[in-house]
CSV table of C-alpha atoms and ligand atoms in Angstrom, one decimal:
chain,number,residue,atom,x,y,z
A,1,UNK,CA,0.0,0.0,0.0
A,2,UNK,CA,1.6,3.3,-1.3
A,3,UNK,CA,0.8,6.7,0.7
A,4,UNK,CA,2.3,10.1,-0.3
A,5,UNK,CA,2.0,13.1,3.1
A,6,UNK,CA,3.1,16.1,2.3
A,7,UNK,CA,4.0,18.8,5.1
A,8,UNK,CA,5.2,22.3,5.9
A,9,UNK,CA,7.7,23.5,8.7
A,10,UNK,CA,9.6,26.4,10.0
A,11,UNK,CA,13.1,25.6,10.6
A,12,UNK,CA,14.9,27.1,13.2
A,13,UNK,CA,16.6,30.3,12.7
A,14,UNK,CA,20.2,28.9,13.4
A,15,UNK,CA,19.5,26.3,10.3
A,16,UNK,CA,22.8,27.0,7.9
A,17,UNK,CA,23.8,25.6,4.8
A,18,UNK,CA,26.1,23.1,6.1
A,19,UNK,CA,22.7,22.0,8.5
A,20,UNK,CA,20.3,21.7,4.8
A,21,UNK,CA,23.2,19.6,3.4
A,22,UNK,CA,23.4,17.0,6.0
A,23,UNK,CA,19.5,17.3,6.4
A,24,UNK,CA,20.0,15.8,2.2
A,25,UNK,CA,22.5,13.8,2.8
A,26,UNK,CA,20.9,11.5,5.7
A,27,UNK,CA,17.9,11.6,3.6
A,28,UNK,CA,19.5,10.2,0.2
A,29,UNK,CA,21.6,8.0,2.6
A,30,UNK,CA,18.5,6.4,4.9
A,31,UNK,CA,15.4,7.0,2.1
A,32,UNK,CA,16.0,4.0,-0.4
A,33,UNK,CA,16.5,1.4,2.5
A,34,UNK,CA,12.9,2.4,3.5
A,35,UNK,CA,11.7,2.7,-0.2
A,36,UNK,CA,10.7,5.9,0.2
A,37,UNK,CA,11.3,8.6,-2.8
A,38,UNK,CA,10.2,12.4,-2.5
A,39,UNK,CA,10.8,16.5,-2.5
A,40,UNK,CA,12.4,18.6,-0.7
A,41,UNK,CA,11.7,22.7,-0.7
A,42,UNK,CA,13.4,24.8,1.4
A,43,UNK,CA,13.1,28.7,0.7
A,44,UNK,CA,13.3,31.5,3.7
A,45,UNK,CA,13.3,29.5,6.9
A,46,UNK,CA,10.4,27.6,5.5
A,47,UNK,CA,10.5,23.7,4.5
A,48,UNK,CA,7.9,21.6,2.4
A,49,UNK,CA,8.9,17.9,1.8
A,50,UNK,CA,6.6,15.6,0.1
A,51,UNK,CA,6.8,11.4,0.7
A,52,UNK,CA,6.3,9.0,-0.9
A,53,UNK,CA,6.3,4.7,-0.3
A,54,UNK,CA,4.9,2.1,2.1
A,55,UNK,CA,2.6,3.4,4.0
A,56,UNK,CA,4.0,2.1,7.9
A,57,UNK,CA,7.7,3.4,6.4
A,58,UNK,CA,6.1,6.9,5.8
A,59,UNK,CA,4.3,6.9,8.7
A,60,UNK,CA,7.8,6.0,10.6
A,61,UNK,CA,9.5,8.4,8.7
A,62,UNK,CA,7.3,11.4,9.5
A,63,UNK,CA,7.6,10.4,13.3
A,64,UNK,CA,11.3,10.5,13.2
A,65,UNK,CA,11.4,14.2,10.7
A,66,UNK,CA,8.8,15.7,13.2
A,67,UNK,CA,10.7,14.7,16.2
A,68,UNK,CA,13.3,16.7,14.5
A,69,UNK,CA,14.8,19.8,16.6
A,70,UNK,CA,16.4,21.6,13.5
A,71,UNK,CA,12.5,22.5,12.7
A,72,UNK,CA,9.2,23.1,13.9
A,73,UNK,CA,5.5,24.3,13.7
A,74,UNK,CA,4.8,21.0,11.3
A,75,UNK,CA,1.8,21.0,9.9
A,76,UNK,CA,0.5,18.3,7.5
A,77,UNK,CA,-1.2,19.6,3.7
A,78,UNK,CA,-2.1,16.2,2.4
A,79,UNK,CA,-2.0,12.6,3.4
A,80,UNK,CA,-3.7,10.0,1.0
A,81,UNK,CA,-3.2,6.5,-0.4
A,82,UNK,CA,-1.8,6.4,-4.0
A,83,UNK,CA,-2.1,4.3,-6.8
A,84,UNK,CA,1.5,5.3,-8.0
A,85,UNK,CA,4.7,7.1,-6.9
A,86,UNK,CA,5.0,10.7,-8.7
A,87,UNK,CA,8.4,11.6,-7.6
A,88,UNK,CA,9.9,8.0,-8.1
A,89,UNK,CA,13.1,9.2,-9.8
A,90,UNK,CA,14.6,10.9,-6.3
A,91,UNK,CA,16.0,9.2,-2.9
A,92,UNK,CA,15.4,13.0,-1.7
A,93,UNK,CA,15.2,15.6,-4.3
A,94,UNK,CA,15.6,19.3,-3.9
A,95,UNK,CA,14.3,21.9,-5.9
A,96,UNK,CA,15.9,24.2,-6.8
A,97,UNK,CA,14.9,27.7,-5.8
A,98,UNK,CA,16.9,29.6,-8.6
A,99,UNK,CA,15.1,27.8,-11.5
A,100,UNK,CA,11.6,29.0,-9.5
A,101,UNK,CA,9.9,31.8,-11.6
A,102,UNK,CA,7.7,33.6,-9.2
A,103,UNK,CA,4.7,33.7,-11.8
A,104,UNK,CA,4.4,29.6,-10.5
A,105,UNK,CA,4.1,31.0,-7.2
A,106,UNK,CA,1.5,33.6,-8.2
A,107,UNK,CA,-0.5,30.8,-10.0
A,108,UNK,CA,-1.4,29.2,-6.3
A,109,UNK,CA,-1.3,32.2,-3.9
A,110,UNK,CA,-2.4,35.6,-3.6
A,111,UNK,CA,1.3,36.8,-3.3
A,112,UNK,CA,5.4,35.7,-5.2
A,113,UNK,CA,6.2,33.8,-2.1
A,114,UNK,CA,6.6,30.5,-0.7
A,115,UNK,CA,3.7,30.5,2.3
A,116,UNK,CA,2.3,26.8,2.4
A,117,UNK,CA,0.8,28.4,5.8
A,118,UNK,CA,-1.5,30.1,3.7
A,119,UNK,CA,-2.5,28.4,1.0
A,120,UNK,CA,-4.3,24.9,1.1
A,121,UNK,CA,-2.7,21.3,0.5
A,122,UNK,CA,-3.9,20.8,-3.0
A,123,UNK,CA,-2.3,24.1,-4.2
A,124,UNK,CA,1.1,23.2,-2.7
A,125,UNK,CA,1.0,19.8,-4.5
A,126,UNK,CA,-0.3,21.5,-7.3
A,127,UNK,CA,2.7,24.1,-7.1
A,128,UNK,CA,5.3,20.4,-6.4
A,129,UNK,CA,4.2,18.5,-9.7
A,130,UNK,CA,4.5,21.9,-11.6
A,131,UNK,CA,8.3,22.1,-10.3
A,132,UNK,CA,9.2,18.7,-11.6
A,133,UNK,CA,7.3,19.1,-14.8
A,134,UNK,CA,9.3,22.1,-15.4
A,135,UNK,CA,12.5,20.6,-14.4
A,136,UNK,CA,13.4,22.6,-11.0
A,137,UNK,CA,14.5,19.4,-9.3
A,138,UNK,CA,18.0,18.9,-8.8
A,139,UNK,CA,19.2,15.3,-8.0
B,201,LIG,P1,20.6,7.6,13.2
B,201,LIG,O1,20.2,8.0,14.6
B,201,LIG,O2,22.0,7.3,12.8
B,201,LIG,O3,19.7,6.3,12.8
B,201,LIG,C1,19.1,5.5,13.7
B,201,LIG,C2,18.6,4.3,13.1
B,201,LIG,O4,17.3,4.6,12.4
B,201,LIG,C3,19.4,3.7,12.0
B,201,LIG,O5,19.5,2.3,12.3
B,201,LIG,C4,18.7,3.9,10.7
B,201,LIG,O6,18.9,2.9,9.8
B,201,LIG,C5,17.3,4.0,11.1
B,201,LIG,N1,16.6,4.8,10.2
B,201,LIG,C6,17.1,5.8,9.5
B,201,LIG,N2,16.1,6.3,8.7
B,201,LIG,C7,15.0,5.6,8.9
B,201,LIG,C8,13.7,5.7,8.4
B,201,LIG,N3,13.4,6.5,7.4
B,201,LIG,N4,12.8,4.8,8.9
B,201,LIG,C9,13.1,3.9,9.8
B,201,LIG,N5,14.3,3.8,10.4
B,201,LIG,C10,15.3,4.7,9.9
B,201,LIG,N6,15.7,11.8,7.4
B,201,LIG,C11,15.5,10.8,6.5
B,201,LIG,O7,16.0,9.7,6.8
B,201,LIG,N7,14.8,11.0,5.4
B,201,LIG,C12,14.2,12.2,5.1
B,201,LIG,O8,13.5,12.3,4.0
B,201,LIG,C13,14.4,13.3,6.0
B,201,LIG,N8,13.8,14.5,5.7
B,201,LIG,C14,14.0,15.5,6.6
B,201,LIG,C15,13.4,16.8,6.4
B,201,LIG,C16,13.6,17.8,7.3
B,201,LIG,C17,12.9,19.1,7.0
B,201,LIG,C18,14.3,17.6,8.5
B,201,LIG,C19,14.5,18.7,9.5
B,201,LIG,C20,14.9,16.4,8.7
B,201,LIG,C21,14.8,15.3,7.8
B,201,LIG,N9,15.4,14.1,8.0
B,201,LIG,C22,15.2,13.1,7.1
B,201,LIG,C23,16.2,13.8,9.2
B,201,LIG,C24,15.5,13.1,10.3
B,201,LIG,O9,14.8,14.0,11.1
B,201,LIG,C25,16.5,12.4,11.2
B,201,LIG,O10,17.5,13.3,11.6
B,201,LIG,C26,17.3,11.3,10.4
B,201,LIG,O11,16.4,10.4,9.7
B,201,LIG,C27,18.2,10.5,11.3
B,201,LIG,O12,19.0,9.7,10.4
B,201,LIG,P2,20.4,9.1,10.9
B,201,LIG,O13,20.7,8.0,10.0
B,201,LIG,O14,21.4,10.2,11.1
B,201,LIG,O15,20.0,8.6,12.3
């Protein structure tokens, strides 16, 4: 049984660089031993990650990431079962926040930024399959 949940959180304000790239890194490393595949977004202190795969390994998964310290304020956008993976092609990928043209942001929200606060679930999946049909996922 495949699930894809896909949440928002605030990281905390001492989150670095170095901090997001080991935040990748133990993703890509611990994701395909648990079959789980998804997205990353992280854009102005502000994190969306989308994933996908059994539905107990998600479940465990989201557990472990909400547990985390480097973030908070989680709150889930969309939880349901799924027939097939959509981002199947990436341990953990990241889109990338250069390639974003802000008219995609416009499209789902009332202003050019990232605010998954303030817009509903289906408009920040909406916004995720846009990014990797337009190719702003980097491996
Ligand atoms: P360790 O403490 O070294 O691992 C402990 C044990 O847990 C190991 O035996 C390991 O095999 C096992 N384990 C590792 N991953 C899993 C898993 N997914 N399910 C069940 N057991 C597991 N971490 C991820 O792994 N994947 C993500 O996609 C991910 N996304 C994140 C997104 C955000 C915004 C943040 C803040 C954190 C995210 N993390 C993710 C990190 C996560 O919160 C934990 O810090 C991390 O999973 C710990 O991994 P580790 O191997 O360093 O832990």
């Amino acid at each position: 049984m495949l699930v894809r949940l896909m949440y928002a959180s605030r990281a905390v304000p001492t989150l670095d660089q170095d901090e997001l790239h080991n935040i990748l890194r133990q993703s890509k490393h611990n994701n395909p031993q648990h079959g789980i595949t998804g997205l990353l977004c992280y854009s102005s202190g502000i994190f969306i990650q989308a994933l996908e795969g059994g539905r107990s390994a998600v479940s465990r998964l989201y557990g472990r990431i909400a547990a985390d310290p480097r973030h908070g304020e989680l709150i889930l956008l969309n939880y349901e079962e799924i027939g097939e993976r959509r981002f199947a092609g990436w341990a953990m990928g990241q889109v990338n926040m250069g390639r974003l043209n802000p008219a995609l942001l416009l499209k789902y929200s009332a202003t050019a930024t990232l605010d998954p606060y303030s817009v509903s679930g289906k408009a920040s999946m909406a916004l995720f399959d846009e990014l990797v049909a337009t190719a702003s996922v980097m491996c």
